[in-house]
Short mmCIF file of C-alpha atoms and ligand atoms in Angstrom, two decimals:
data_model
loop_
_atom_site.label_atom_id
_atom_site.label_comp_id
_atom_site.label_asym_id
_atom_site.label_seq_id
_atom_site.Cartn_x
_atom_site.Cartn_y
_atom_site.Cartn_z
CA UNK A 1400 0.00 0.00 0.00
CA UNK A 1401 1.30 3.65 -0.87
CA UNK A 1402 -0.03 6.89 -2.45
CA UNK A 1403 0.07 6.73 -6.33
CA UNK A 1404 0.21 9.57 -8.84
CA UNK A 1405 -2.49 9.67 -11.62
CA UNK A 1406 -2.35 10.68 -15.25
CA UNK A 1407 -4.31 13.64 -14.07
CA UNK A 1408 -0.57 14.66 -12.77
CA UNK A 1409 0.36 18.61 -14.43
CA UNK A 1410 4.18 17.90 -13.18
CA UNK A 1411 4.10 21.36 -11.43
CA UNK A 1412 6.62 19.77 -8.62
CA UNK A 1413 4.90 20.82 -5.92
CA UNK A 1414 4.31 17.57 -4.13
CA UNK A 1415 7.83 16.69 -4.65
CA UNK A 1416 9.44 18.96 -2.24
CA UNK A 1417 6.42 18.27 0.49
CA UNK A 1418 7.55 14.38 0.53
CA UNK A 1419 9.59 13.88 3.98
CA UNK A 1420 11.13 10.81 3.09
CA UNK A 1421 12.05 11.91 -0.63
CA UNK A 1422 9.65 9.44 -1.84
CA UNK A 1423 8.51 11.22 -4.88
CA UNK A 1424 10.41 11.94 -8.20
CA UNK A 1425 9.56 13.12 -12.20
CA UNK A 1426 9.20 9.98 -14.03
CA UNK A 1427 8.68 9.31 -17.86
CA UNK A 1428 5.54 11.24 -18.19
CA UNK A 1429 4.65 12.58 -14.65
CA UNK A 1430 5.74 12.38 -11.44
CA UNK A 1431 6.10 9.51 -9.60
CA UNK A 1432 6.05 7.70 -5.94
CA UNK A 1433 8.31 5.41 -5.26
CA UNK A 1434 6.01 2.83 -3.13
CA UNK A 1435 8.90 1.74 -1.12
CA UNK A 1436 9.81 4.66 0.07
CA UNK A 1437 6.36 6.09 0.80
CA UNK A 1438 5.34 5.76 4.45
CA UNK A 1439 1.25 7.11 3.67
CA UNK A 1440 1.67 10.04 5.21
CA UNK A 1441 -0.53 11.65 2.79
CA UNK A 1442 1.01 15.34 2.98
CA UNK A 1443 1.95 15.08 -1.42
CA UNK A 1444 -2.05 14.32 -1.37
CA UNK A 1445 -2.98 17.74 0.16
CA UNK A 1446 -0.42 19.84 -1.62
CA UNK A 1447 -1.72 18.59 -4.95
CA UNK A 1448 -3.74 21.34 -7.10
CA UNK A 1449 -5.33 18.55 -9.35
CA UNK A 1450 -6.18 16.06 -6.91
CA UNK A 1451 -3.89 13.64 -8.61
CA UNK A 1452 -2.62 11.84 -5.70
CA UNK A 1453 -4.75 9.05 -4.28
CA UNK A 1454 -4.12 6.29 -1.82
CA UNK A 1455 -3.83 3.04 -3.31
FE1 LIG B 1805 5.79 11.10 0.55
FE2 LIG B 1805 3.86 11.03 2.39
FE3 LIG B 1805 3.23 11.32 -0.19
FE4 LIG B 1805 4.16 8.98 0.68
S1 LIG B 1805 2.19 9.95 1.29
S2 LIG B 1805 4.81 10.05 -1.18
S3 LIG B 1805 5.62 9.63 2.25
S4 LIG B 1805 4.37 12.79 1.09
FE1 LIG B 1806 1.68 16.22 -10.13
FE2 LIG B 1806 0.09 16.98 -8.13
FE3 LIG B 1806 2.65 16.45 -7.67
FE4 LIG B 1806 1.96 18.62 -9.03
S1 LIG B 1806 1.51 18.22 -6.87
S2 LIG B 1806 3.64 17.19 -9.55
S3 LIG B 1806 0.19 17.88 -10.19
S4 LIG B 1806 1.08 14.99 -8.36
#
C-alpha cells in the first residue's frame, strides 16, 4: 500500500518537495512515488492542485 500519482498529474513539482522521506520523483511522463519509500503520510495528497494523488 502507498499513495500513487495519476495521469491527471500537471508535473508542477509541488508535491515533490512536500515528501519527507524523498519518496517522490519526475518519471517518464509525470511524477512519480516510489512505493517503497512512501510511508502514507498523505502530505503530497494535500499539496496537490489537481487532486492527482490518491491512496492506493
Ligand atoms: Fe511522501 Fe507522504 Fe506522499 Fe508517501 S504519502 S509520497 S511519504 S508525502
Ligand atoms: Fe503532479 Fe500533483 Fe505532484 Fe503537481 S503536486 S507534480 S500535479 S502529483
Amino acid at each position: 500500500m502507498a499513495y500513487v500519482i495519476s495521469d491527471d498529474c500537471i508535473s508542477c513539482g509541488t508535491c515533490e518537495g512536500e515528501c519527507p522521506v524523498g519518496a517522490i520523483s519526475m518519471g517518464a511522463d509525470h511524477y512519480q512515488i516510489d512505493p517503497d519509500a512512501c510511508t502514507e503520510c498523505g502530505t503530497c495528497a494535500g499539496v496537490c492542485p489537481v487532486e492527482a494523488i490518491k491512496q492506493a
